[in-house]
PDB file of C-alpha atoms and ligand atoms in Angstrom:
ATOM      1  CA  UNK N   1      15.541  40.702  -5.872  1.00 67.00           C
ATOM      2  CA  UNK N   2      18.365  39.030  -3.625  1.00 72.00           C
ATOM      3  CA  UNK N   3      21.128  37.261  -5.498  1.00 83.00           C
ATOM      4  CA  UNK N   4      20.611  34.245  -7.288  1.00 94.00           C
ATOM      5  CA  UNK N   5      22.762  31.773  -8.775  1.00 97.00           C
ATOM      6  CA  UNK N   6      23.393  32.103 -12.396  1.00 97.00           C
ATOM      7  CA  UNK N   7      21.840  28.933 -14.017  1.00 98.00           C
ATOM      8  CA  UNK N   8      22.002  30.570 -17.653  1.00 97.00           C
ATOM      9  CA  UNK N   9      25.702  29.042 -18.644  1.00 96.00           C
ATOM     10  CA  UNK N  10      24.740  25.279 -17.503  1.00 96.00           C
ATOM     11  CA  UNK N  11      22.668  23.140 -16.501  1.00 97.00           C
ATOM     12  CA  UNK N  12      24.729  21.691 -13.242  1.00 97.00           C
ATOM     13  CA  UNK N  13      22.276  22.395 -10.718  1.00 98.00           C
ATOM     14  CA  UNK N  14      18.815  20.747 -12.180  1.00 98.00           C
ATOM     15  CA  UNK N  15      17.847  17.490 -11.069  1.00 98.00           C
ATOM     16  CA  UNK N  16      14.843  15.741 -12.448  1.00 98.00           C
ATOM     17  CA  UNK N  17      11.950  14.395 -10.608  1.00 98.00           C
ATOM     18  CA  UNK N  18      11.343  11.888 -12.809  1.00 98.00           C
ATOM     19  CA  UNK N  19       7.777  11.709 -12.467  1.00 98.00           C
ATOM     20  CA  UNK N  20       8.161  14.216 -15.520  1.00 98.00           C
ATOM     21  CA  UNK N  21       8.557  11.774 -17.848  1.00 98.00           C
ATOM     22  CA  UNK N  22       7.143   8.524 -16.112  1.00 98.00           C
ATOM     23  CA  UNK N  23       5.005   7.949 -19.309  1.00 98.00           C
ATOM     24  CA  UNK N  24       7.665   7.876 -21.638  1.00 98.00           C
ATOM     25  CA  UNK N  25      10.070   5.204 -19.987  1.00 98.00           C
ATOM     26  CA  UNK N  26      11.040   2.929 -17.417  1.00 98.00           C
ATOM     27  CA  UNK N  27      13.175   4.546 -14.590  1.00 98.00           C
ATOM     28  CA  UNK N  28      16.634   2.918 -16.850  1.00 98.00           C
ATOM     29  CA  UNK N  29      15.419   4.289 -19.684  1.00 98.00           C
ATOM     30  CA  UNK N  30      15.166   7.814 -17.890  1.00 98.00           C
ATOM     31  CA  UNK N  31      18.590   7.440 -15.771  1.00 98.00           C
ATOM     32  CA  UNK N  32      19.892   6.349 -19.474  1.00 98.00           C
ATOM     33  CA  UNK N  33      18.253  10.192 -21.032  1.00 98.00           C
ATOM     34  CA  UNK N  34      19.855  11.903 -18.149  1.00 98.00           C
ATOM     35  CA  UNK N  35      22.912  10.191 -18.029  1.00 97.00           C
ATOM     36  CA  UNK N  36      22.868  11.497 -21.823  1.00 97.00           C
ATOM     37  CA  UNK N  37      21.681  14.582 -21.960  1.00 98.00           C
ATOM     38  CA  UNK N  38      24.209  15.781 -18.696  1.00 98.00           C
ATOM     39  CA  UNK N  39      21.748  16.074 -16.144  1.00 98.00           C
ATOM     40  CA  UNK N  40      23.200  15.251 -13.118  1.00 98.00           C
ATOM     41  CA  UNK N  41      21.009  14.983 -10.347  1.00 98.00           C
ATOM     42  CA  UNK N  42      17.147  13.019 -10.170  1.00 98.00           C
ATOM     43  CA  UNK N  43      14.630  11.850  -7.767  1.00 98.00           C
ATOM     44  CA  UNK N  44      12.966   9.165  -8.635  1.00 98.00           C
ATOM     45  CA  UNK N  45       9.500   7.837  -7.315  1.00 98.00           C
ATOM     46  CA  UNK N  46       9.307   4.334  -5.469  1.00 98.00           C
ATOM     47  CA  UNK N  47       6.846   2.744  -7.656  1.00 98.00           C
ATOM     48  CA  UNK N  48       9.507   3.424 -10.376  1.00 98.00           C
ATOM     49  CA  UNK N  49      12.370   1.950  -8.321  1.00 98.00           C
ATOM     50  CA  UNK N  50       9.985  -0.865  -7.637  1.00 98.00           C
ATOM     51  CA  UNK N  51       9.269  -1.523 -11.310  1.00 98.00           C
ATOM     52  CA  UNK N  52      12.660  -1.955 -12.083  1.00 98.00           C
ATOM     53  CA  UNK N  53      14.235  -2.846  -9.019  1.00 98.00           C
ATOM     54  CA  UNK N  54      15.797  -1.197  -5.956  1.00 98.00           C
ATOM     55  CA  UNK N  55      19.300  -2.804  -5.971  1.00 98.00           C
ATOM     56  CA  UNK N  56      19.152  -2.233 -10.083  1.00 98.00           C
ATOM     57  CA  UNK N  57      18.208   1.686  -9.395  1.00 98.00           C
ATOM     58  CA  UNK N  58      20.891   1.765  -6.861  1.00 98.00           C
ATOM     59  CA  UNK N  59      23.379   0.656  -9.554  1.00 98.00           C
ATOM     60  CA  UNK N  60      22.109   2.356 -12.483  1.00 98.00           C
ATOM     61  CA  UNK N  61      22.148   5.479 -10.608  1.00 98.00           C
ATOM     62  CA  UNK N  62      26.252   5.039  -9.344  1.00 98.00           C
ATOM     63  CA  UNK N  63      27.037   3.852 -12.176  1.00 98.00           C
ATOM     64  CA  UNK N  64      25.191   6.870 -14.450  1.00 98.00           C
ATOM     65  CA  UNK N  65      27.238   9.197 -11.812  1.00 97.00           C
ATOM     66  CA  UNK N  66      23.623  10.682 -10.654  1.00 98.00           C
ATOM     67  CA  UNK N  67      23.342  12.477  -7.558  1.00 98.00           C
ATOM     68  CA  UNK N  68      19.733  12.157  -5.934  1.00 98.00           C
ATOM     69  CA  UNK N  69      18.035  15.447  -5.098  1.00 98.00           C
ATOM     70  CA  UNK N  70      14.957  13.343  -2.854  1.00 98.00           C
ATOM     71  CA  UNK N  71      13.479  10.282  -2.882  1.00 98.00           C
ATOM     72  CA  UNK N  72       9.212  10.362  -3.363  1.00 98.00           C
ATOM     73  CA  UNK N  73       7.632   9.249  -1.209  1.00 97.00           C
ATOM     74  CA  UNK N  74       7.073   8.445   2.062  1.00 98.00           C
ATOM     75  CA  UNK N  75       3.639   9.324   4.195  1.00 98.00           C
ATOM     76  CA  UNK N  76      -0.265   9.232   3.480  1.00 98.00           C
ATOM     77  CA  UNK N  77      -0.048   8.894   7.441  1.00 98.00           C
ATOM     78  CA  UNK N  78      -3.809   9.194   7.579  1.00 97.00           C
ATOM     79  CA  UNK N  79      -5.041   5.603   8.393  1.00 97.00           C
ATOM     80  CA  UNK N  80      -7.885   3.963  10.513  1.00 96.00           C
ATOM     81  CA  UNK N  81      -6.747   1.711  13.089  1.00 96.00           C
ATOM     82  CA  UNK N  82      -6.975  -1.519  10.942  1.00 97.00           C
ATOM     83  CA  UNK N  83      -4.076   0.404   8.520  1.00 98.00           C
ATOM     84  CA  UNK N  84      -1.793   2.134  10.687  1.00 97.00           C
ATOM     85  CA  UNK N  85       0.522  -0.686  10.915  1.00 98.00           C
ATOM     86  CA  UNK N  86       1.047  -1.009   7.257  1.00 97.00           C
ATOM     87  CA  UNK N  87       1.304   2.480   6.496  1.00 98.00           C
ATOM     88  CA  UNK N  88       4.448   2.641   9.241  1.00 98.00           C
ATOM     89  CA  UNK N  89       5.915   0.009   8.001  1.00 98.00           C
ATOM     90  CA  UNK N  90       5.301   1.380   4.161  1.00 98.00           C
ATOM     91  CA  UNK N  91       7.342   4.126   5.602  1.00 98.00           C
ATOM     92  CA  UNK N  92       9.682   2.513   6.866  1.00 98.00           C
ATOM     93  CA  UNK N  93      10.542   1.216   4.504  1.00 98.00           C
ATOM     94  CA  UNK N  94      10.247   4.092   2.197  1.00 98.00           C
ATOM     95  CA  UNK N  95      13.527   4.890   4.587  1.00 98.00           C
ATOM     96  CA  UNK N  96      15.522   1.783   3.792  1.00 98.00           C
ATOM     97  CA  UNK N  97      15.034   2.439   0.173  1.00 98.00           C
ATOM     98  CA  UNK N  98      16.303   5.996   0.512  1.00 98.00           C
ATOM     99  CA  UNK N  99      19.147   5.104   2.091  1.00 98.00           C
ATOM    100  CA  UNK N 100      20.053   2.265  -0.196  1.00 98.00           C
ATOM    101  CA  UNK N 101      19.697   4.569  -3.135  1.00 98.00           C
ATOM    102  CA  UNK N 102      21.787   7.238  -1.173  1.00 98.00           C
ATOM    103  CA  UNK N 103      19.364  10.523  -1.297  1.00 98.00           C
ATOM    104  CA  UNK N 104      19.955  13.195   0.803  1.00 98.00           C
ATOM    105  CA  UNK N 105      16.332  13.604   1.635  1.00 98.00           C
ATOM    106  CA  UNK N 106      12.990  11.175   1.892  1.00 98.00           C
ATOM    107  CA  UNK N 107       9.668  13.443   0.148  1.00 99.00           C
ATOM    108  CA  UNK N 108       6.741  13.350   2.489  1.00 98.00           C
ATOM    109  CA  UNK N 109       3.438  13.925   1.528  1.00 98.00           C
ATOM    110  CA  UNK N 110       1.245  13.749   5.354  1.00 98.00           C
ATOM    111  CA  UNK N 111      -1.935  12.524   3.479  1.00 98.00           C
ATOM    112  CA  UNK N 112      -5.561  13.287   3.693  1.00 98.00           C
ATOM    113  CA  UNK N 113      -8.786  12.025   4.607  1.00 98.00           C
ATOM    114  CA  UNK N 114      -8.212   8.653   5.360  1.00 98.00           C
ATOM    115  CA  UNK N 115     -10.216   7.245   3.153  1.00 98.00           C
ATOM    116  CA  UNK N 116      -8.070   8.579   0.311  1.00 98.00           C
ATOM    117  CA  UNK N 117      -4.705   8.457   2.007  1.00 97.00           C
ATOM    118  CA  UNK N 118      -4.620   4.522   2.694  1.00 97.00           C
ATOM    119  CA  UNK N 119      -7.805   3.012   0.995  1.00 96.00           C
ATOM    120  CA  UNK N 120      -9.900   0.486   2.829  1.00 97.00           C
ATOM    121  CA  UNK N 121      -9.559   2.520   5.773  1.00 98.00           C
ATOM    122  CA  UNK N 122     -13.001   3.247   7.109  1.00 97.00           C
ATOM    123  CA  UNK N 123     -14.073   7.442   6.047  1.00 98.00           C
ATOM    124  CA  UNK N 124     -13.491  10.236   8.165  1.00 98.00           C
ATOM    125  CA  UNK N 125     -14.702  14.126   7.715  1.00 98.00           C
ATOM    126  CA  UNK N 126     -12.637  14.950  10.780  1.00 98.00           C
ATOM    127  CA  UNK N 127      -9.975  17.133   9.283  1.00 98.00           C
ATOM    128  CA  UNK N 128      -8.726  18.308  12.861  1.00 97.00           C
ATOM    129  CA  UNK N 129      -8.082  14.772  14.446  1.00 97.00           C
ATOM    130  CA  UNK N 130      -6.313  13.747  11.365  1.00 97.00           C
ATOM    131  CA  UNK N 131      -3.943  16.349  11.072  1.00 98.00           C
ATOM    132  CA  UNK N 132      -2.745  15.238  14.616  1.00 97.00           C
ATOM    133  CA  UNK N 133      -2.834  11.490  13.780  1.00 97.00           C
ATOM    134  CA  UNK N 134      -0.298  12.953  10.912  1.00 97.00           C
ATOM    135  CA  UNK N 135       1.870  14.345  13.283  1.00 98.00           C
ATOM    136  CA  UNK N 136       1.922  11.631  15.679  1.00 98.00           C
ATOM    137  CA  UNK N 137       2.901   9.413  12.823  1.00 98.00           C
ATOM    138  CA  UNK N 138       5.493  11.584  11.443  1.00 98.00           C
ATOM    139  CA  UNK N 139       7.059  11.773  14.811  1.00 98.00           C
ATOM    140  CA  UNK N 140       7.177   8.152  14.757  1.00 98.00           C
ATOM    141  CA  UNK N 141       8.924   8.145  11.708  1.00 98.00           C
ATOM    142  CA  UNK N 142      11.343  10.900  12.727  1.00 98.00           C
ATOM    143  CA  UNK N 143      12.628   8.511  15.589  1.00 98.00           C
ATOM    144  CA  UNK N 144      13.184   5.647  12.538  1.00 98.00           C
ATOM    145  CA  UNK N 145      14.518   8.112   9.929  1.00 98.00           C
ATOM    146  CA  UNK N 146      17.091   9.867  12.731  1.00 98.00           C
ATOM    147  CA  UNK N 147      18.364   6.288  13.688  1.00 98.00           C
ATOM    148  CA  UNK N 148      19.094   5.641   9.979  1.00 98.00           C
ATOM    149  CA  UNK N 149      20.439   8.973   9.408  1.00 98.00           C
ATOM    150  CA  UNK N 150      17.528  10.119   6.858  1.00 98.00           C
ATOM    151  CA  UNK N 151      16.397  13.695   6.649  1.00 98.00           C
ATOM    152  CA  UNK N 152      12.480  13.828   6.659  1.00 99.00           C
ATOM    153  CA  UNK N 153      11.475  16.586   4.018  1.00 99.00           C
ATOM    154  CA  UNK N 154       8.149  17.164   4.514  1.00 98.00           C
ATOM    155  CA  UNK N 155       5.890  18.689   1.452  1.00 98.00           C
ATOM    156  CA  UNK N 156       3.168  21.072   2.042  1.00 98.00           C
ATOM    157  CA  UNK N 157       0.770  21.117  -0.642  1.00 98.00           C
ATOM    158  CA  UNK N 158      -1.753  23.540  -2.386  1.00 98.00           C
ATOM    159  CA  UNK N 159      -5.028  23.429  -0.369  1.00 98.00           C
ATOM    160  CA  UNK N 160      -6.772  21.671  -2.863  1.00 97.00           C
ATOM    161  CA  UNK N 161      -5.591  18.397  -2.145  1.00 98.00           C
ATOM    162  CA  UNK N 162      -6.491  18.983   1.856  1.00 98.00           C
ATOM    163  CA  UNK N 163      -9.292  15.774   0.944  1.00 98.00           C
ATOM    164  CA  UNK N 164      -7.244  13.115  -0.700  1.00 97.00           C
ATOM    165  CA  UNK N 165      -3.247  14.205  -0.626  1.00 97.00           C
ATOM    166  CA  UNK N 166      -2.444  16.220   2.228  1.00 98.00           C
ATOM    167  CA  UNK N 167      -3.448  18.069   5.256  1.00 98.00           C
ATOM    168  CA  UNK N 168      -0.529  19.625   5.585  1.00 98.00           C
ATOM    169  CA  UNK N 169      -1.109  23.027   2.847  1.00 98.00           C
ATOM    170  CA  UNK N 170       0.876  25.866   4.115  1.00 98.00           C
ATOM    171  CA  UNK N 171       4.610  26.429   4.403  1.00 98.00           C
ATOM    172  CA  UNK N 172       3.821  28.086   7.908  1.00 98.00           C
ATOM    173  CA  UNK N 173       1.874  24.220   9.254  1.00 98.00           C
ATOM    174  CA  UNK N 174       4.788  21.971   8.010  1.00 98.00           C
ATOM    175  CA  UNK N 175       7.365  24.442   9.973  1.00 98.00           C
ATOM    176  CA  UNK N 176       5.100  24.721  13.104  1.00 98.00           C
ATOM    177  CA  UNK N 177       5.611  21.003  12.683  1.00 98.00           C
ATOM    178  CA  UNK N 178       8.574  20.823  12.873  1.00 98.00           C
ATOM    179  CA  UNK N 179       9.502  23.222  15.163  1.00 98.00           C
ATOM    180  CA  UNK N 180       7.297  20.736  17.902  1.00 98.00           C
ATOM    181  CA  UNK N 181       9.045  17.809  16.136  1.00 98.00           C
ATOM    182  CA  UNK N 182      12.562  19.020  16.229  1.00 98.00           C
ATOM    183  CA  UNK N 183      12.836  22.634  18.383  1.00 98.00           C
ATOM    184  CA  UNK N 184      16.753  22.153  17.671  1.00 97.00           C
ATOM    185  CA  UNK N 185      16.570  22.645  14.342  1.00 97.00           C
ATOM    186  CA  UNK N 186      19.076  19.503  14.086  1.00 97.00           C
ATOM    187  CA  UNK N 187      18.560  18.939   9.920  1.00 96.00           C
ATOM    188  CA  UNK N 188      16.475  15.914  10.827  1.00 98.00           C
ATOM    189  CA  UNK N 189      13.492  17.330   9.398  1.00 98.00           C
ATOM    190  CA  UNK N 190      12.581  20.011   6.924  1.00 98.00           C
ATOM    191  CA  UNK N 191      10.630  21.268   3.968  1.00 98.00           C
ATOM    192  CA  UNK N 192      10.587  20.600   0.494  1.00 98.00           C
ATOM    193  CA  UNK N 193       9.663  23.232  -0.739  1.00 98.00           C
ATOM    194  CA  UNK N 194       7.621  23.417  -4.301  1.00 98.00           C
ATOM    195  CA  UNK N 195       6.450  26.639  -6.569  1.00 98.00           C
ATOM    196  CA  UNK N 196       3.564  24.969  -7.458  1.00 98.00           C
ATOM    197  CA  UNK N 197       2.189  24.566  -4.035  1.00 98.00           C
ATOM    198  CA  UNK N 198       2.944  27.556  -2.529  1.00 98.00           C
ATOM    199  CA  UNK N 199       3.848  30.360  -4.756  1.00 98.00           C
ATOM    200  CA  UNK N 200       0.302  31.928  -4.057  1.00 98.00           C
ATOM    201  CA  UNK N 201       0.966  31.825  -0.243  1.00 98.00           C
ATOM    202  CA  UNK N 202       0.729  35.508   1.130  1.00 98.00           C
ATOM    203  CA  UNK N 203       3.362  34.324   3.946  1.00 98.00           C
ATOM    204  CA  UNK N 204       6.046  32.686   1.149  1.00 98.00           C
ATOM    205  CA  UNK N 205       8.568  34.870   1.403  1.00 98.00           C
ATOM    206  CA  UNK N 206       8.054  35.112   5.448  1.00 98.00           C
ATOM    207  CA  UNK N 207       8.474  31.928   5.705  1.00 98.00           C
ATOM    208  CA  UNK N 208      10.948  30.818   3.601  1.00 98.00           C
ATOM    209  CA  UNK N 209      13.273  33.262   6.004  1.00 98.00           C
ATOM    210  CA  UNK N 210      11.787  31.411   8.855  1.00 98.00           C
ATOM    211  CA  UNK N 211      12.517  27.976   7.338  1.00 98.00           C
ATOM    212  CA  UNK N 212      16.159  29.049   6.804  1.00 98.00           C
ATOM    213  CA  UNK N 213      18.937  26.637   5.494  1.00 98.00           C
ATOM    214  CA  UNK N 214      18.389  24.042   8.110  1.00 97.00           C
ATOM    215  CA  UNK N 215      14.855  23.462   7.039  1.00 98.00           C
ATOM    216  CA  UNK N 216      14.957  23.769   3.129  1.00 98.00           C
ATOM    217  CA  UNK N 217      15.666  20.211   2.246  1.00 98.00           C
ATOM    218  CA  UNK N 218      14.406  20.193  -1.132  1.00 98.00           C
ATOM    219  CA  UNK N 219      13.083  22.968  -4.116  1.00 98.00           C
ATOM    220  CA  UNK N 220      11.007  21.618  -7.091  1.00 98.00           C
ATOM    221  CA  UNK N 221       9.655  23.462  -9.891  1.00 98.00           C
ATOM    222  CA  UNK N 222       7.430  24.259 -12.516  1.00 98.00           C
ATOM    223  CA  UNK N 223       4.321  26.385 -13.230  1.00 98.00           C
ATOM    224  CA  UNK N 224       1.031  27.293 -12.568  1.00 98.00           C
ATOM    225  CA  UNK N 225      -1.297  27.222 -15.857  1.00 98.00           C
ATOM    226  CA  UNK N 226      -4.280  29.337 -16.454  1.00 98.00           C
ATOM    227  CA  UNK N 227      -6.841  28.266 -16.614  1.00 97.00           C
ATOM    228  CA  UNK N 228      -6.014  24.765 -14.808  1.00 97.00           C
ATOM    229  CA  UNK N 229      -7.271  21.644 -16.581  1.00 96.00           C
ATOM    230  CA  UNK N 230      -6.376  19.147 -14.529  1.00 96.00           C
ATOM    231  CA  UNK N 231      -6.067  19.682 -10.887  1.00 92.00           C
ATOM    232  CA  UNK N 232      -3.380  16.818 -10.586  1.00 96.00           C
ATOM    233  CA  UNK N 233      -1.856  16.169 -14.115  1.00 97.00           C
ATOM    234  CA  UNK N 234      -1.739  19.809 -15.771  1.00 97.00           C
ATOM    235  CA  UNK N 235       1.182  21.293 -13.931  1.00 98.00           C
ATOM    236  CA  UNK N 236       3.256  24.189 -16.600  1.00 98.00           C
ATOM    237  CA  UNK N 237       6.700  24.020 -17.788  1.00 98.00           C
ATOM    238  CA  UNK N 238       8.527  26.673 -16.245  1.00 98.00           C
ATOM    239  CA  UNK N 239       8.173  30.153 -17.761  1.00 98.00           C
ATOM    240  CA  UNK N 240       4.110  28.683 -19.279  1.00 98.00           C
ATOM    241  CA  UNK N 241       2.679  29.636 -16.183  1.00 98.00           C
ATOM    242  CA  UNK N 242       2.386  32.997 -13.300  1.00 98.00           C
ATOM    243  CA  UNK N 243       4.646  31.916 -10.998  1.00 98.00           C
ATOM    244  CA  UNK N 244       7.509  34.310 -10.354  1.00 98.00           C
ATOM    245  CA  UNK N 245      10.393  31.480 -10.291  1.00 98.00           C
ATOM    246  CA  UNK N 246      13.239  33.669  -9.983  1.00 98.00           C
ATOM    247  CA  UNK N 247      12.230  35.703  -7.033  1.00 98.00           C
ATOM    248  CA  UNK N 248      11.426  32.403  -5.452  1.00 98.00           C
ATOM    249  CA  UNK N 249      14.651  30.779  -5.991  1.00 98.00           C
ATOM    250  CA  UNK N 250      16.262  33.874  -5.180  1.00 98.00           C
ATOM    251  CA  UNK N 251      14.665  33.905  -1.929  1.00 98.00           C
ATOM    252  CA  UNK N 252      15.394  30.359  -0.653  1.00 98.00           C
ATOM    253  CA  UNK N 253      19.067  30.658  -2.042  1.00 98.00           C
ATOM    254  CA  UNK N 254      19.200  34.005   0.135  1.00 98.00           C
ATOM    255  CA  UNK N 255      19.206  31.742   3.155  1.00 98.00           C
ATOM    256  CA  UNK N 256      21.671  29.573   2.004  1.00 97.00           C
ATOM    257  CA  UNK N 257      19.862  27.142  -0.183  1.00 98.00           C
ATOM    258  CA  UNK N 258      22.529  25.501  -2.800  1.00 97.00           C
ATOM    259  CA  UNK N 259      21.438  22.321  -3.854  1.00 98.00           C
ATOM    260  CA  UNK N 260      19.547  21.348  -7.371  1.00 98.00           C
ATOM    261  CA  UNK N 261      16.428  23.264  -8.105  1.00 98.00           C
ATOM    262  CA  UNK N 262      14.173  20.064  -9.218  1.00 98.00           C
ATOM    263  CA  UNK N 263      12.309  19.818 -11.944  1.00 98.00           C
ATOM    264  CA  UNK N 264       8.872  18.177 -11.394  1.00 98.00           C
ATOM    265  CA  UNK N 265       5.898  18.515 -13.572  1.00 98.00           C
ATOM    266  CA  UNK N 266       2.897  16.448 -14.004  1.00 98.00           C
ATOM    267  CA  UNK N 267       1.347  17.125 -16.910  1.00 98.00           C
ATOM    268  CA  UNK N 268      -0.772  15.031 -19.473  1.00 98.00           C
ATOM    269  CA  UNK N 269       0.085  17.521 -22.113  1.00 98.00           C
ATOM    270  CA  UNK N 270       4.221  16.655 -21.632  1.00 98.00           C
ATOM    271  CA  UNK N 271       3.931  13.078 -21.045  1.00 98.00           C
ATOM    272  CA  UNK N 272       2.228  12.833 -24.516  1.00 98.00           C
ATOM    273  CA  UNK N 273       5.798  14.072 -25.786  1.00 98.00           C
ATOM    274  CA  UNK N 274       8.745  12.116 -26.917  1.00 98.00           C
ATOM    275  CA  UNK N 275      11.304  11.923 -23.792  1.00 98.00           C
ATOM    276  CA  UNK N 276      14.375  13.698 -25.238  1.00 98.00           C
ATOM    277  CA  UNK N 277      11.838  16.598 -25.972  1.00 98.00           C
ATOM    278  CA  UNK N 278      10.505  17.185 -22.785  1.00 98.00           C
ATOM    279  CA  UNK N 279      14.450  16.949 -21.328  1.00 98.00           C
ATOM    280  CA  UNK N 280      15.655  19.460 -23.327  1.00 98.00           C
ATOM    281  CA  UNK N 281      13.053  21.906 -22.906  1.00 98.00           C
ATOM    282  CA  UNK N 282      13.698  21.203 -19.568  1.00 98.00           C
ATOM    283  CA  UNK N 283      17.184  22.525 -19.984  1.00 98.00           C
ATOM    284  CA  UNK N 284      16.856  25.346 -21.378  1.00 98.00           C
ATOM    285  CA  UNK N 285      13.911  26.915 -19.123  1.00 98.00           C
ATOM    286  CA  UNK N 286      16.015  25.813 -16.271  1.00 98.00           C
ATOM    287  CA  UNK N 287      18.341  28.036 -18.010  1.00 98.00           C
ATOM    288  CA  UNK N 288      16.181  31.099 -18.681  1.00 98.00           C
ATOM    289  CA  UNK N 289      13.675  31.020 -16.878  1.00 98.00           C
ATOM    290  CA  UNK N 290      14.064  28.998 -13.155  1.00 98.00           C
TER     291      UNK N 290
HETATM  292 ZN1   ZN Q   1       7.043  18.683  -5.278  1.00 71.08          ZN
END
């Protein structure tokens, strides 16, 4: 295994998607945890920004001395006709908030069936001709992000939400994407890149190399149960699960990856914990185990 970076001592390079603990608190009452507990990094959803404020998120954030690892999310690009003006304005604006609460990166998920992507548009089986109506969006939004200076990190995930999350499911797909979308490899646009999705990709490691530094935006963790409960909400804490972690890690940071390794689990089974719990177990499997 490549070298890594040694993440036993401290815990200076997690950041917390805080998604993790969206049941147990308001998005204050998690920057207030962190802020605690010396985590120093997050990335906070929009509906939780919304729910408390963007302009109070931006403050609490500064004033908490977080760093933002991402900002979730922009895309669901899928849309019928009747839609697609709302869902490019939704991500536009998805922009403007990223900005304002100064993350390096916005999290796109390209979306699904349309049906599921933006509801109320009218149902589509055509897998194909939505996967280029995602790219044709995302290009649009490239040109909007670029002019605001906002690195587009777009999120392949597992194949089994191709119907109602994303298209996009292989590490090799979002970089052919980008590659069309930005042959220059300016830092525009890139991958964030997440265990859970694509630790049981036979191309991984392949393509991680081919990604390189200028295309690893973001890295998010946690682990792969067996059996699977829940398709969506029964996501491991690291070192519960299969997935190899380190060799991961040691493989994006072998290309020059040094940001925060980001810690995002949903999971019914850890938002029925108390909040301090599931942040210090954090901690220390970031420490042995990520
Ligand atoms: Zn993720």
């Amino acid at each position: 295994m490549p070298e890594r970076r040694d993440f036993s001592r401290d815990h200076r390079w997690l950041s917390l998607n805080t998604a993790t603990v969206r049941k147990q608190g308001d998005l204050a009452a998690i920057i207030e945890a962190c802020a605690r507990l010396g985590i120093r990094a997050i990335d906070p959803w929009r509906d939780q920004v919304a729910t408390i404020g963007l302009s109070r998120a931006a403050k609490l954030t500064r004033d908490a001395g977080l760093e933002l690892s991402g900002y979730c999310r922009g895309g669901m690009f899928a849309a019928d006709a009747a839609h697609r003006a709302e869902m490019r304005d939704d991500n536009r604006r998805a922009v403007d908030e990223a900005k304002a609460l100064n993350a390096p990166c916005l999290v796109l998920v390209a979306g699904g069936l349309p049906q599921y992507s933006r509801p109320g548009s009218a149902p589509s089986k055509d897998i194909i001709a939505v996967r280029r109506q995602v790219e044709d969006a995302l290009a649009d939004l490239l040109d909007y992000a670029s002019a605001a200076e906002m690195p587009l990190a777009l999120e392949p995930l597992h194949p089994c939400y191709a119907a109602d999350r994303a298209c996009i499911n292989t590490i090799a797909q979002a970089l052919d994407i980008c590659d069309r979308l930005d042959p220059g490899r300016t830092g525009r646009i890139g991958i964030a890149l997440d265990v859970y999705h694509t630790w049981w990709d036979p191309q991984l490691l392949p393509q991680i190399a081919r990604a390189g530094k200028q295309r690893l935006l973001a890295f998010h963790v946690c682990d792969w149960m067996v059996p699977t409960t829940d398709i969506l909400n029964d996501r491991g804490m690291m070192g519960d699960g299969v997935i190899d972690i380190p060799s991961i890690r040691a493989a994006v940071e072998a290309e020059g990856f040094a940001g925060y390794a980001e810690i995002e689990i949903f999971s019914n089974t850890w938002w029925g914990r108390p909040m301090q719990e599931v942040l210090k177990t954090c901690i220390a499997r970031h420490r042995s185990v990520v």
